[in-house]
Short mmCIF file of C-alpha atoms in Angstrom, two decimals:
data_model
loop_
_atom_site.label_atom_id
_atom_site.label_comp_id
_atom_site.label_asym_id
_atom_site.label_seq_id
_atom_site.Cartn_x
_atom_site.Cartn_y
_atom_site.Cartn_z
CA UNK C 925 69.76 30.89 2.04
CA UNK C 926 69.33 32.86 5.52
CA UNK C 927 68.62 36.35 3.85
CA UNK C 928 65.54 34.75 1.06
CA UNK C 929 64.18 33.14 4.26
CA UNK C 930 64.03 36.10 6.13
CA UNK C 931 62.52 38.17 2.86
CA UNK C 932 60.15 35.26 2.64
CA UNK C 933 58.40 35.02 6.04
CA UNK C 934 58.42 38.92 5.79
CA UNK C 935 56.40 38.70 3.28
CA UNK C 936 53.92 35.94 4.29
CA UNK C 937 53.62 38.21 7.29
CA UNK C 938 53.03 40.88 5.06
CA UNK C 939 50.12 38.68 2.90
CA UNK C 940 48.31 37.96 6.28
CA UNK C 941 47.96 41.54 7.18
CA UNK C 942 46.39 42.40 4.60
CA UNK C 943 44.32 39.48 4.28
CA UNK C 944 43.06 40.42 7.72
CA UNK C 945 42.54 43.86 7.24
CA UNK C 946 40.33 43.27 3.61
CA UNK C 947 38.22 39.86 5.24
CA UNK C 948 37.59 42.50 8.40
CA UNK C 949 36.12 44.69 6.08
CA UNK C 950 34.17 41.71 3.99
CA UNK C 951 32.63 40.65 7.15
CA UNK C 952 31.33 44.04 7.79
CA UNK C 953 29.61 44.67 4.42
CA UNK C 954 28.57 40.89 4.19
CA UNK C 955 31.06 40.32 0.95
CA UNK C 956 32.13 36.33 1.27
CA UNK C 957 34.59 35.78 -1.54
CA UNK C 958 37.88 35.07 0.21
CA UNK C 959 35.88 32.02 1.99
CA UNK C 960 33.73 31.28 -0.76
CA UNK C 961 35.66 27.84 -1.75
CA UNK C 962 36.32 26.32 1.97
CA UNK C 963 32.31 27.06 2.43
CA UNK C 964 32.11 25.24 -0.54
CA UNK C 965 34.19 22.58 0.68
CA UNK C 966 32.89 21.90 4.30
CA UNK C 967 29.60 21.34 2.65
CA UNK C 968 31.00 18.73 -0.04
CA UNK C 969 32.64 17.16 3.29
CA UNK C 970 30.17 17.47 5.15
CA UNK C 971 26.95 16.58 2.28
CA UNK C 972 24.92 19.17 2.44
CA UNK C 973 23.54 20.85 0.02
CA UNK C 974 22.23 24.35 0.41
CA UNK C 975 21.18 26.94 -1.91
CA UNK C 976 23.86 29.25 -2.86
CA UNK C 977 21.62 32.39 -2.15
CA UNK C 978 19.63 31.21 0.83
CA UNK C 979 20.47 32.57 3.99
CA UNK C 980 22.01 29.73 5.57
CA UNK C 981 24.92 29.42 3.19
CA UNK C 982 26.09 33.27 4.13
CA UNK C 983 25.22 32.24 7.80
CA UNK C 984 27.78 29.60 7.56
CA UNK C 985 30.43 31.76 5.38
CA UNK C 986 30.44 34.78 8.53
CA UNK C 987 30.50 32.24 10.76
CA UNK C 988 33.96 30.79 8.92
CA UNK C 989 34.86 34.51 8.12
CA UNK C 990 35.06 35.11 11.46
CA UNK C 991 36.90 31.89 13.08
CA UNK C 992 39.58 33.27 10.06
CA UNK C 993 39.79 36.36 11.02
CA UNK C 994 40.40 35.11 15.18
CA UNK C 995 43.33 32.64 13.25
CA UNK C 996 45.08 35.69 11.38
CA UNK C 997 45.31 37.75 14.44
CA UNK C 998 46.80 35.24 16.34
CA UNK C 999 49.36 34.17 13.99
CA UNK C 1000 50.67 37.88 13.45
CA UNK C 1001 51.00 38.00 17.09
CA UNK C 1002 53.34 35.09 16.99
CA UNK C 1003 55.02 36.13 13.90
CA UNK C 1004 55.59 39.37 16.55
CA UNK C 1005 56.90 36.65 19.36
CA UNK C 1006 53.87 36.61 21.17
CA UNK C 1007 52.33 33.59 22.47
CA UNK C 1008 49.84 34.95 24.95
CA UNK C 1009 46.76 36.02 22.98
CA UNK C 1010 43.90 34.10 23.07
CA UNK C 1011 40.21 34.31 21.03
CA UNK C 1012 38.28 36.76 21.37
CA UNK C 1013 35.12 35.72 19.42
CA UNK C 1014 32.85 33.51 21.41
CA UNK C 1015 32.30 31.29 17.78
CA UNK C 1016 36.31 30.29 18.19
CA UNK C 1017 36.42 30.65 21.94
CA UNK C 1018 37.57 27.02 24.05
CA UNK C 1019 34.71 25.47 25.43
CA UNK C 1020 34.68 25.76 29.21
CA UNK C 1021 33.60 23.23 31.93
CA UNK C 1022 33.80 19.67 31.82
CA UNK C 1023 34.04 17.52 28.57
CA UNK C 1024 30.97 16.06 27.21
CA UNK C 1025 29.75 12.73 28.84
CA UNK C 1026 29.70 9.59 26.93
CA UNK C 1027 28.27 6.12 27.16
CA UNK C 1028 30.10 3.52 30.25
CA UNK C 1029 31.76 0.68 28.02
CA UNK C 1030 28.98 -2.02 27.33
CA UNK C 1031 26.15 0.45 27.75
CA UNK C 1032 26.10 2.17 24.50
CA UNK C 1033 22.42 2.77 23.54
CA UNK C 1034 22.61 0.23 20.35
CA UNK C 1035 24.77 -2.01 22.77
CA UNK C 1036 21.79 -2.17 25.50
CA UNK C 1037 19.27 -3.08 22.48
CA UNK C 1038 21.17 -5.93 21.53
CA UNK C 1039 20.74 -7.47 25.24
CA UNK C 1040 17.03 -5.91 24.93
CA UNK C 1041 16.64 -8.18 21.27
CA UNK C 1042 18.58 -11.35 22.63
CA UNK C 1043 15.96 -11.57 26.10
CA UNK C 1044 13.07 -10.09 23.59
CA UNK C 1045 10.82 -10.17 26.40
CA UNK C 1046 8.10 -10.20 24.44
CA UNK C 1047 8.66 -12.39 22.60
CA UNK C 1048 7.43 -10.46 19.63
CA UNK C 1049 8.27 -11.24 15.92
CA UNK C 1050 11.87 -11.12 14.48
CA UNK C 1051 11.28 -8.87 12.00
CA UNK C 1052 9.58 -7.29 14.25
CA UNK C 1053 12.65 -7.07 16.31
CA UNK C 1054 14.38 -6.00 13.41
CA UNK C 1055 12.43 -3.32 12.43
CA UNK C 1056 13.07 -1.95 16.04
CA UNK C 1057 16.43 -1.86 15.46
CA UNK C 1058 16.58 0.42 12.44
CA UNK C 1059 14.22 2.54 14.59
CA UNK C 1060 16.16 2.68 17.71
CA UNK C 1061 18.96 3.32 15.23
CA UNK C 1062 17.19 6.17 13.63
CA UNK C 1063 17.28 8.14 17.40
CA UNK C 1064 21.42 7.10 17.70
CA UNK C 1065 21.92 8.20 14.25
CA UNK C 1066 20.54 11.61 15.99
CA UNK C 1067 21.62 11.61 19.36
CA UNK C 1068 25.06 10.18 18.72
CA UNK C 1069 26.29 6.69 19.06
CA UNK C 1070 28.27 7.75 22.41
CA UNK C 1071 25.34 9.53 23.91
CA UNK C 1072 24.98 7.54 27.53
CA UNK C 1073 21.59 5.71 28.13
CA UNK C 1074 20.36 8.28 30.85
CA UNK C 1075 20.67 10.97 28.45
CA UNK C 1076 17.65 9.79 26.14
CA UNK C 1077 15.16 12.24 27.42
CA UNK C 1078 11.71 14.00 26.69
CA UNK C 1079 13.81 16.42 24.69
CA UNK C 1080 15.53 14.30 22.49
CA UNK C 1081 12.64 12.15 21.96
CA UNK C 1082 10.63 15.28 20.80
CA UNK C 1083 13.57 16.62 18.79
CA UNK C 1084 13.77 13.31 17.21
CA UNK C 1085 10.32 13.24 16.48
CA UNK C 1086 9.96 16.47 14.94
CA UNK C 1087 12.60 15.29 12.33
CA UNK C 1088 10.72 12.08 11.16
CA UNK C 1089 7.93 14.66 10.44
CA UNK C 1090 10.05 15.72 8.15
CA UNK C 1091 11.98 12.25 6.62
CA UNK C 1092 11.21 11.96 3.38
CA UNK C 1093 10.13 8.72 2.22
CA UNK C 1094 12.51 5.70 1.10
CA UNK C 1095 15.28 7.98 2.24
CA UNK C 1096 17.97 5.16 2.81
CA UNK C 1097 17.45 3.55 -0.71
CA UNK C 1098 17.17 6.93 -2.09
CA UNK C 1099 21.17 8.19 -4.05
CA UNK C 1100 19.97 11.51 -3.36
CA UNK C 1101 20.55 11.52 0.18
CA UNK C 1102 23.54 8.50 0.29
CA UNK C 1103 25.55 9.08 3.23
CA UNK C 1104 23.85 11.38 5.24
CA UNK C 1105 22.58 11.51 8.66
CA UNK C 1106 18.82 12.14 9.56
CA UNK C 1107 19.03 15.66 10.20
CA UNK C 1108 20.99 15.84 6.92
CA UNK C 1109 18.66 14.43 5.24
CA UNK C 1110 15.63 16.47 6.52
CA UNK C 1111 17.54 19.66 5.32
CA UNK C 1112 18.84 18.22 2.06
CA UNK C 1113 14.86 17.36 1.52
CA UNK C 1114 13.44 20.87 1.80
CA UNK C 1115 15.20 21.36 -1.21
CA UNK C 1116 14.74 18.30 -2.91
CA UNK C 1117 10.84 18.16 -1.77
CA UNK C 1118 9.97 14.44 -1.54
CA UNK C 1119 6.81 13.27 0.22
CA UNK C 1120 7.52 12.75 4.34
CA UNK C 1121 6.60 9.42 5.75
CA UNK C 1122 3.11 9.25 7.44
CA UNK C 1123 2.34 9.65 10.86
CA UNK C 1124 1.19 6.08 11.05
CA UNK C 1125 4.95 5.24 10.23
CA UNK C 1126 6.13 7.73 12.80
CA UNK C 1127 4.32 6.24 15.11
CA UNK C 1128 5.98 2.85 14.45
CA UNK C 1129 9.16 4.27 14.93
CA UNK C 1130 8.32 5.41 18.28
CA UNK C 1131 6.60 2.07 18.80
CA UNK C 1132 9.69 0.14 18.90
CA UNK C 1133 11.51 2.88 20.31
CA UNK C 1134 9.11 2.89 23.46
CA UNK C 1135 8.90 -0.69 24.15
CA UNK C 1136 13.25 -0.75 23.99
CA UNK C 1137 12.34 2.19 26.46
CA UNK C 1138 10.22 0.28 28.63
CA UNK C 1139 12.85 -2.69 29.04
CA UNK C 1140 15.44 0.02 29.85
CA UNK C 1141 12.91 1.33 32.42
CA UNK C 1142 12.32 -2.21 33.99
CA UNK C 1143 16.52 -2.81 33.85
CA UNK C 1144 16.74 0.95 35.52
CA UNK C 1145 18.66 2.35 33.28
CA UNK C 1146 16.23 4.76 33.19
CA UNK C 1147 13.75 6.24 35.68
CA UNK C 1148 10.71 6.67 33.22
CA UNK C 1149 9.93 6.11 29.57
CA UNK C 1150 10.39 9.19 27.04
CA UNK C 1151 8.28 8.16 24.90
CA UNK C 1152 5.37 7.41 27.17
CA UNK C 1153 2.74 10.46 25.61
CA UNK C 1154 4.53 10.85 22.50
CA UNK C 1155 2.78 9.36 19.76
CA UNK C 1156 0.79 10.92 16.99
CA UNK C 1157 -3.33 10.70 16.96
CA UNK C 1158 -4.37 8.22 14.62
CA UNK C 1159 -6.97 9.70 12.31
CA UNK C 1160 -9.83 7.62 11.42
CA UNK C 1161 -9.45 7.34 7.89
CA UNK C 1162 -6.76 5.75 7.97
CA UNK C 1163 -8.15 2.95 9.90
CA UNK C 1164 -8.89 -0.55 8.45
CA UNK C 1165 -12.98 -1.27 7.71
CA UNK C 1166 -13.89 -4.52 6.98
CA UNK C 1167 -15.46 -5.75 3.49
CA UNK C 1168 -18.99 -5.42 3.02
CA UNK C 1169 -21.03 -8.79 1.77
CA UNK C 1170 -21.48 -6.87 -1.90
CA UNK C 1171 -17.71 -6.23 -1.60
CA UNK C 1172 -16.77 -10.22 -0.84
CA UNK C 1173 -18.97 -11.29 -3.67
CA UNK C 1174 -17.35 -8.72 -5.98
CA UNK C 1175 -14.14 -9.58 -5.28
CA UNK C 1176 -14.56 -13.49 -4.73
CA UNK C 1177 -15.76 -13.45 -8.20
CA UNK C 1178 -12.73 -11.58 -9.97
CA UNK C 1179 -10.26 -13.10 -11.71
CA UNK C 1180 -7.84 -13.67 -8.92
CA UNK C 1181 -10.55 -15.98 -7.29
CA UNK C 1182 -11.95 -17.61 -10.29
CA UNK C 1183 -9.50 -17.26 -13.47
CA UNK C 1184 -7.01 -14.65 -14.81
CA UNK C 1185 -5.12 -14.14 -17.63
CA UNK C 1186 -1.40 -14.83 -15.85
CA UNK C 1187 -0.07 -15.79 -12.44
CA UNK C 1188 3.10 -14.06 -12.79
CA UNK C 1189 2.27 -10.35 -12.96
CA UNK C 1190 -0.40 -8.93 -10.87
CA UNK C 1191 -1.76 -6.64 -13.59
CA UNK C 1192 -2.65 -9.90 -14.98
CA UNK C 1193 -3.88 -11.33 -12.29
CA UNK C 1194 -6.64 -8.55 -12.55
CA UNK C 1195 -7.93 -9.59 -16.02
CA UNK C 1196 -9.98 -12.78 -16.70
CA UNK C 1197 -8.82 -15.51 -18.14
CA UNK C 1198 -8.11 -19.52 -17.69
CA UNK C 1199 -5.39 -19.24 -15.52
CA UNK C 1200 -6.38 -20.53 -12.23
CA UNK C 1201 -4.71 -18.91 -9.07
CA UNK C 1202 -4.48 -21.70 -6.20
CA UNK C 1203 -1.54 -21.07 -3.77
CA UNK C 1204 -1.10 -18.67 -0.94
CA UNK C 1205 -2.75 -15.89 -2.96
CA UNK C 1206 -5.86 -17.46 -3.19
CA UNK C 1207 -6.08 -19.32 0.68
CA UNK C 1208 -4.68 -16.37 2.65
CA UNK C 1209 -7.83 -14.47 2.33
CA UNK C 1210 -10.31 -17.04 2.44
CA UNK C 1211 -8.71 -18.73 5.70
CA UNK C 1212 -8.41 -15.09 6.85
CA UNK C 1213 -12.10 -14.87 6.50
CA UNK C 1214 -12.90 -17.91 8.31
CA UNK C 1215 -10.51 -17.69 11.47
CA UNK C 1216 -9.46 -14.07 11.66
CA UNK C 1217 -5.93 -14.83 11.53
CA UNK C 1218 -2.78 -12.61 10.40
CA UNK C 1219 -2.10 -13.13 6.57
CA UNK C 1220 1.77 -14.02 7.64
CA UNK C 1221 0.61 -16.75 10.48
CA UNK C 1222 -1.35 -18.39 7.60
CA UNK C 1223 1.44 -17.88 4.76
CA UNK C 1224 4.00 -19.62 7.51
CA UNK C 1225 2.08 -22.89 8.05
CA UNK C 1226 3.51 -26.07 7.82
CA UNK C 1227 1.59 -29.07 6.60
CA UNK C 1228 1.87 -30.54 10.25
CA UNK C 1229 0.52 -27.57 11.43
CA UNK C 1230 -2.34 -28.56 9.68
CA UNK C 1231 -3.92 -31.53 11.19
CA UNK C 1232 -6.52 -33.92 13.30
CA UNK C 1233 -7.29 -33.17 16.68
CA UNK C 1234 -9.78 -35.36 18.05
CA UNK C 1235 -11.35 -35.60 15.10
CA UNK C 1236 -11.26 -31.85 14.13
CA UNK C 1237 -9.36 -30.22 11.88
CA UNK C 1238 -6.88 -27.37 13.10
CA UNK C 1239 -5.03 -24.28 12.29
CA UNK C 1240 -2.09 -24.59 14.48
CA UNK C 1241 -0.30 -21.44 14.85
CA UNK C 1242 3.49 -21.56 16.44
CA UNK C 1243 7.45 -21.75 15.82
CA UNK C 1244 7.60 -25.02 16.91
CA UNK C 1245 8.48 -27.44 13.90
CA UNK C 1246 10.92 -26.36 11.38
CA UNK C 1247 11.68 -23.37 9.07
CA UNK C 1248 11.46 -19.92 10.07
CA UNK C 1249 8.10 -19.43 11.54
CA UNK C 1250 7.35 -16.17 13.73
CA UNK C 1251 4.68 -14.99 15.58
CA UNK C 1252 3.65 -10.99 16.53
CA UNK C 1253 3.78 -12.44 20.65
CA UNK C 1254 3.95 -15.26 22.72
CA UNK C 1255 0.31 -15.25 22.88
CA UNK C 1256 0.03 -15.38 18.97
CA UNK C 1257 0.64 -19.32 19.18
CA UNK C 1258 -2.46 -20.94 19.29
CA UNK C 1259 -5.12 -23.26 17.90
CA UNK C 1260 -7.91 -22.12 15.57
CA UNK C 1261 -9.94 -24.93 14.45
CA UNK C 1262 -10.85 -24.83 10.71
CA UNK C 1263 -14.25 -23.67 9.47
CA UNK C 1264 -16.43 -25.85 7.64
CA UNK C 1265 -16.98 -23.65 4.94
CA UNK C 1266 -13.17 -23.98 4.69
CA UNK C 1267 -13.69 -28.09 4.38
CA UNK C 1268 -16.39 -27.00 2.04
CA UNK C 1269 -13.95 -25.01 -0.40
CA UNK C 1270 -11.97 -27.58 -0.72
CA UNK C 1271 -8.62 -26.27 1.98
CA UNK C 1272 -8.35 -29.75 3.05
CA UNK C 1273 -8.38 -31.42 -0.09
CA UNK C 1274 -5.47 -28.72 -0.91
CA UNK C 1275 -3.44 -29.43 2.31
CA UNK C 1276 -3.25 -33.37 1.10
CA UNK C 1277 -2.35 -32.40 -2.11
CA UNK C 1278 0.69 -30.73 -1.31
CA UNK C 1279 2.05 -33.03 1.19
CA UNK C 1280 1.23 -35.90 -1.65
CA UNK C 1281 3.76 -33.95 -3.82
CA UNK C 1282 6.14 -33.96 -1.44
CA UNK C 1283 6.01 -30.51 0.57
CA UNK C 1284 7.19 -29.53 4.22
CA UNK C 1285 5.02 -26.39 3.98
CA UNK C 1286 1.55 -25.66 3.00
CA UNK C 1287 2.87 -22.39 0.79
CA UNK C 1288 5.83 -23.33 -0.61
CA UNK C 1289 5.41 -19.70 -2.86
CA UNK C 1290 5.07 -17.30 -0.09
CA UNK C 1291 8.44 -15.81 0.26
CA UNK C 1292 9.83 -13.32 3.27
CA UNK C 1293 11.15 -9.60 1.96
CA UNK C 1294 14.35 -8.34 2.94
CA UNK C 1295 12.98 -7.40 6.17
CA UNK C 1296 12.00 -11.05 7.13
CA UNK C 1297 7.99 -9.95 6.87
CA UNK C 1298 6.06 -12.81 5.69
CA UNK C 1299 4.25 -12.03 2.52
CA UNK C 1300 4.39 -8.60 2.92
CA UNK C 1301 4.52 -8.14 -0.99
CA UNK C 1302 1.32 -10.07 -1.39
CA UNK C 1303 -0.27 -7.75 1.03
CA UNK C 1304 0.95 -4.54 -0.90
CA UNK C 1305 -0.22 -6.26 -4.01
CA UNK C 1306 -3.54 -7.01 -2.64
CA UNK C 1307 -4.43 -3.63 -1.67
CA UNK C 1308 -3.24 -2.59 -5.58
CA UNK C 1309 -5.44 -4.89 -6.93
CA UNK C 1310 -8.65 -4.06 -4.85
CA UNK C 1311 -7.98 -0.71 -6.54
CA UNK C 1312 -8.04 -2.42 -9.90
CA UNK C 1313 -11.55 -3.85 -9.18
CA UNK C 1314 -12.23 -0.29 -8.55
CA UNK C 1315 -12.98 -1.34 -5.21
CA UNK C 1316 -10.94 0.72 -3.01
CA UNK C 1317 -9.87 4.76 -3.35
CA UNK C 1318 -8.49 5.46 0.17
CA UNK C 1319 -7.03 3.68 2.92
CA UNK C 1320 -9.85 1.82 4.40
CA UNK C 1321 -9.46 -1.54 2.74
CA UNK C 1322 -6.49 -4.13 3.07
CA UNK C 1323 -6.00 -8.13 2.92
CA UNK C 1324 -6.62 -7.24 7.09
CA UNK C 1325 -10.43 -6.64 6.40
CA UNK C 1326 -10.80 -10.08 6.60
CA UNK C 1327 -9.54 -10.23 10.11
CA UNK C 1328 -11.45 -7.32 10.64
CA UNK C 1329 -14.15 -8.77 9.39
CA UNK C 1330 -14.22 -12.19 11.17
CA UNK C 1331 -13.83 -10.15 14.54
CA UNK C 1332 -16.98 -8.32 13.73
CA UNK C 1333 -18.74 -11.86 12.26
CA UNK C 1334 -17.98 -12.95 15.95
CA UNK C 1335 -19.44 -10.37 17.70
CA UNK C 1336 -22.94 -10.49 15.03
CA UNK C 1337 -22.78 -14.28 16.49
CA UNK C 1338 -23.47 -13.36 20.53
CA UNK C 1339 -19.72 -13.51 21.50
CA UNK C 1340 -17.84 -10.74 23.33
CA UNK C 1341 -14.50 -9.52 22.55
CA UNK C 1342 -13.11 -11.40 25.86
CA UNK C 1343 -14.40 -14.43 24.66
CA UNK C 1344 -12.90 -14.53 21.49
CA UNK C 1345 -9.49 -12.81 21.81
CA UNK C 1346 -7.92 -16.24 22.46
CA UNK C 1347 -8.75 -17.36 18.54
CA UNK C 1348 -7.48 -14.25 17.30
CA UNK C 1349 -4.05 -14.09 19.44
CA UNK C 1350 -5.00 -11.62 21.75
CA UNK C 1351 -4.17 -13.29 25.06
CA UNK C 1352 -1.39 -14.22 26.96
CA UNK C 1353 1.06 -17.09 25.82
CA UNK C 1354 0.30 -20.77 27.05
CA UNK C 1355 1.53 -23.81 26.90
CA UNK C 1356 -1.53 -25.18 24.45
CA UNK C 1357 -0.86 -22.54 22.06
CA UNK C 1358 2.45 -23.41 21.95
CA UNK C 1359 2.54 -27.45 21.53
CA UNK C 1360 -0.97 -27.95 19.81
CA UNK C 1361 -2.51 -29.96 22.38
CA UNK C 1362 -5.58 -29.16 24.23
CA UNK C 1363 -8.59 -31.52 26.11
CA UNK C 1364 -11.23 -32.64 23.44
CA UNK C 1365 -13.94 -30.57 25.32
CA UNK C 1366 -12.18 -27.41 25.12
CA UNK C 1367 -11.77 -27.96 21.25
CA UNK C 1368 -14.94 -28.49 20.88
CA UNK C 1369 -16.05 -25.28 22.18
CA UNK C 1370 -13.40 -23.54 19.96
CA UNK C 1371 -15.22 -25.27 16.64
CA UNK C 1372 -18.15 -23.75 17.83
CA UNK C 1373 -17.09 -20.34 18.05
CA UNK C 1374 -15.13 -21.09 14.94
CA UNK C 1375 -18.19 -21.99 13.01
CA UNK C 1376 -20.24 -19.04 14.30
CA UNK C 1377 -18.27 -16.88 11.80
CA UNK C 1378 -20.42 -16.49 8.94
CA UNK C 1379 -21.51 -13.84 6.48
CA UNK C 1380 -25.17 -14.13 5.64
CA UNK C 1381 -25.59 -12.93 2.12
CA UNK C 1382 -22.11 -14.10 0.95
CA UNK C 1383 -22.46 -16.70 -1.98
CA UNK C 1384 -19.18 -18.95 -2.63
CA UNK C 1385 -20.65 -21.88 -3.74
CA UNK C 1386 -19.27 -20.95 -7.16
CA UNK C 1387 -15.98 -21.60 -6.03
CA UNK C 1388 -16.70 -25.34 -4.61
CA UNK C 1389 -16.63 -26.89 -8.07
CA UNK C 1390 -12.74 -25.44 -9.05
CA UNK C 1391 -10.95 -28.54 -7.77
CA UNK C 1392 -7.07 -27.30 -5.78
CA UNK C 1393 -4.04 -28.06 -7.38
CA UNK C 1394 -0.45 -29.10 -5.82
CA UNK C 1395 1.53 -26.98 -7.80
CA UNK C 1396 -0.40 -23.90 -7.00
CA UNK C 1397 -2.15 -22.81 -10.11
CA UNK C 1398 -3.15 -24.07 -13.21
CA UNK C 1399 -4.81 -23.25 -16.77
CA UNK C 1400 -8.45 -24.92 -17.08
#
């Protein structure tokens, strides 16, 4: 009825009053109790996870304390009939000026990289493209998804930066951190304490962040790159060395080369045995060796890419034909002729024997990850197991010695880096790289400088005699 209404709201009235008068006094003496649980709430809303006694958590209780206290005193004053007040404390005060920009419709910043990953001017890899995306994401994901395309600045670049110093690694397939954003995450970590990424991997995030940059600089959506000057020093350890000759004839003769106790398990693959490794695992080094070319541009060949050419054998390196072939750049697709020592080792001999049993590709076995990167588990592997041979203990040595090495086999032979750069895919795209086909004089100069790679002192005669088999390995 009318009069237990009346008593009613007299008393919430009352309740309020006093609420405001004891939180007044909390926030004075630093006492949080009476907003203990909706701290503890907005974090559980909002994951985070801070430590109860650390200074941010009664940061972030005052700060509620007070935007409290600012509701209380208005709603006495309306339980008085007035309507006029307004806050008081800055922390609850209504933001003045005009609203907060946001992206044009269309021209969202992961909306512009789709246009930027559909023209790929480039031309560069798709997983390479796709790998740009999740780091062009990684700046939204701070920024906001509404921030407009002119906004991406110095600033935020640096900002953004100075948080991947920070990301802890495997984050995203990591429970501990499900849900949360990336400066989330960098907080939730500092109490967690997992290993940051490396600056090598920042600076791939700001790789494919720069060149997204540059197309939005050539499209003028933007007046300059912000990333331009941005990226980490590389330190030289961390740089890949080629294999010294005592290191090749180590290696060559382990068990992955000449016979280990299983195929299917790479701590296996380490011990001898009579199982005979003879797919991708085995070729992708030694071609390596011989042409200087990527691990994944060898793991992706077809067996027409591997053919006659007036009379020569060649490695021909493109996405033309079918499956899912991709190169790093346009100028990736080319023709490396094959070595002789390659002929020698039987890779020949190994190509026929897979198309005889029926194959479209020349490694049926090497697989893409979940990131469509050729191989790119071999490659782990392959560093692992160099460690197993006791071979490696930092950084310096990788399946992309032998790339390393062939470039430095070239330059031993006479050549210069600007006469070579075509066989290793560091020129601009053509239309022979592309299609395959090229004047017989101009492939004869490239079996020359092929055949100039060599490694005096290197002894793999041993490995003549172990005859290739079609279905990849075999016990012997």
């Amino acid at each position: 009825d009318r009069p237990t209404a009346q008593r009613l709201r007299r008393f919430e009235a009352h309740s309020r009053r006093v609420k405001l008068d004891v939180m007044r006094k909390h926030l004075v003496i630093g006492e949080t109790a009476l907003i203990d649980d909706e701290v503890d709430d907005y974090l559980e809303r909002n994951k985070l996870i801070i430590d109860p006694a650390s200074p941010d958590r009664a940061d972030i209780a005052r700060r509620m304390m007070r935007g409290e206290i600012e509701a209380l005193q208005r709603t006495i004053e309306r339980d008085q009939g007035d309507y006029s007040g307004t806050p008081k404390d800055p922390i609850v005060r209504p933001a003045t000026g005009t609203s907060r920009e946001t992206a044009k419709p269309g021209e969202g910043i992961m909306e512009l990289f789709e246009q930027y990953a559909a023209e790929n001017p480039k031309g560069i890899a798709v997983d390479t493209i796709a790998q740009a995306r999740r780091d062009v994401g990684s700046f939204v994901d701070y920024v906001g998804s509404t921030c407009p395309v002119h906004r991406i600045d110095k600033k935020a670049v640096r900002e953004w930066k100075a948080l991947l110093l920070k990301y802890p690694v495997k984050a995203t397939e990591s429970s501990a951190f499900a849900g949360m954003k990336l400066a989330q995450i960098v907080k939730h970590n500092e109490t967690i304490g997992k290993p940051a990424i490396t600056p090598r991997t920042v600076n791939r995030y700001l790789a494919g962040f720069s060149a997204f940059c540059s197309w939005l600089v050539n499209h003028g959506y933007l007046d300059h790159n912000p990333a331009d000057g941005m990226f980490l020093k590389k330190t030289k350890d961390k740089t890949t060395i080629p294999f010294t000759v005592d290191q090749m004839n180590t290696m060559f003769k382990s068990p992955l080369f000449t016979g280990c106790q299983s195929a299917d398990e790479w701590r296996n693959v380490a011990k001898p045995g009579n199982v005979m490794i003879r797919d991708h695992r085995y070729w992708v080094p030694l071609v390596m060796l011989y042409s200087g070319a990527r691990p994944a541009e060898i793991a992706q060949l077809s067996i027409a890419d591997v053919r006659q050419e007036h009379g020569c054998w060649i490695l021909h390196i493109t996405t033309e034909g079918d499956g899912d072939k991709s190169v790093k750049t346009e100028g990736s697709m080319r023709v490396v002729p094959v070595h002789d020592e390659l002929i020698r080792l039987g890779f020949i001999k190994y190509r026929d024997g897979m198309e005889a049993a029926g194959h479209a590709r020349l490694f049926p076995e090497a697989k893409r990850n979940s990131r469509g990167q050729m191989i790119a588990e071999f490659s782990r592997e392959f560093g692992r197991y160099l460690t197993r041979l006791g071979m490696k203990t930092g950084r310096g040595l990788s399946l992309y010695s032998f790339r390393h090495g062939a470039t430095d086999a070239l330059r031993r032979a006479g050549h210069l880096d600007e006469q070579f750069g075509f066989i290793l895919g560091h020129t601009a795209g053509s239309m022979t790289g592309r299609y395959g086909i090229m004047p017989q004089g101009m492939l004869k100069q490239r079996v020359d400088l092929v055949n100039s790679i060599s490694y005096p002192g290197l002894d793999l005669s041993f490995l003549v005699a172990a005859v290739s088999s079609p279905n990849g390995s075999r016990r012997v």
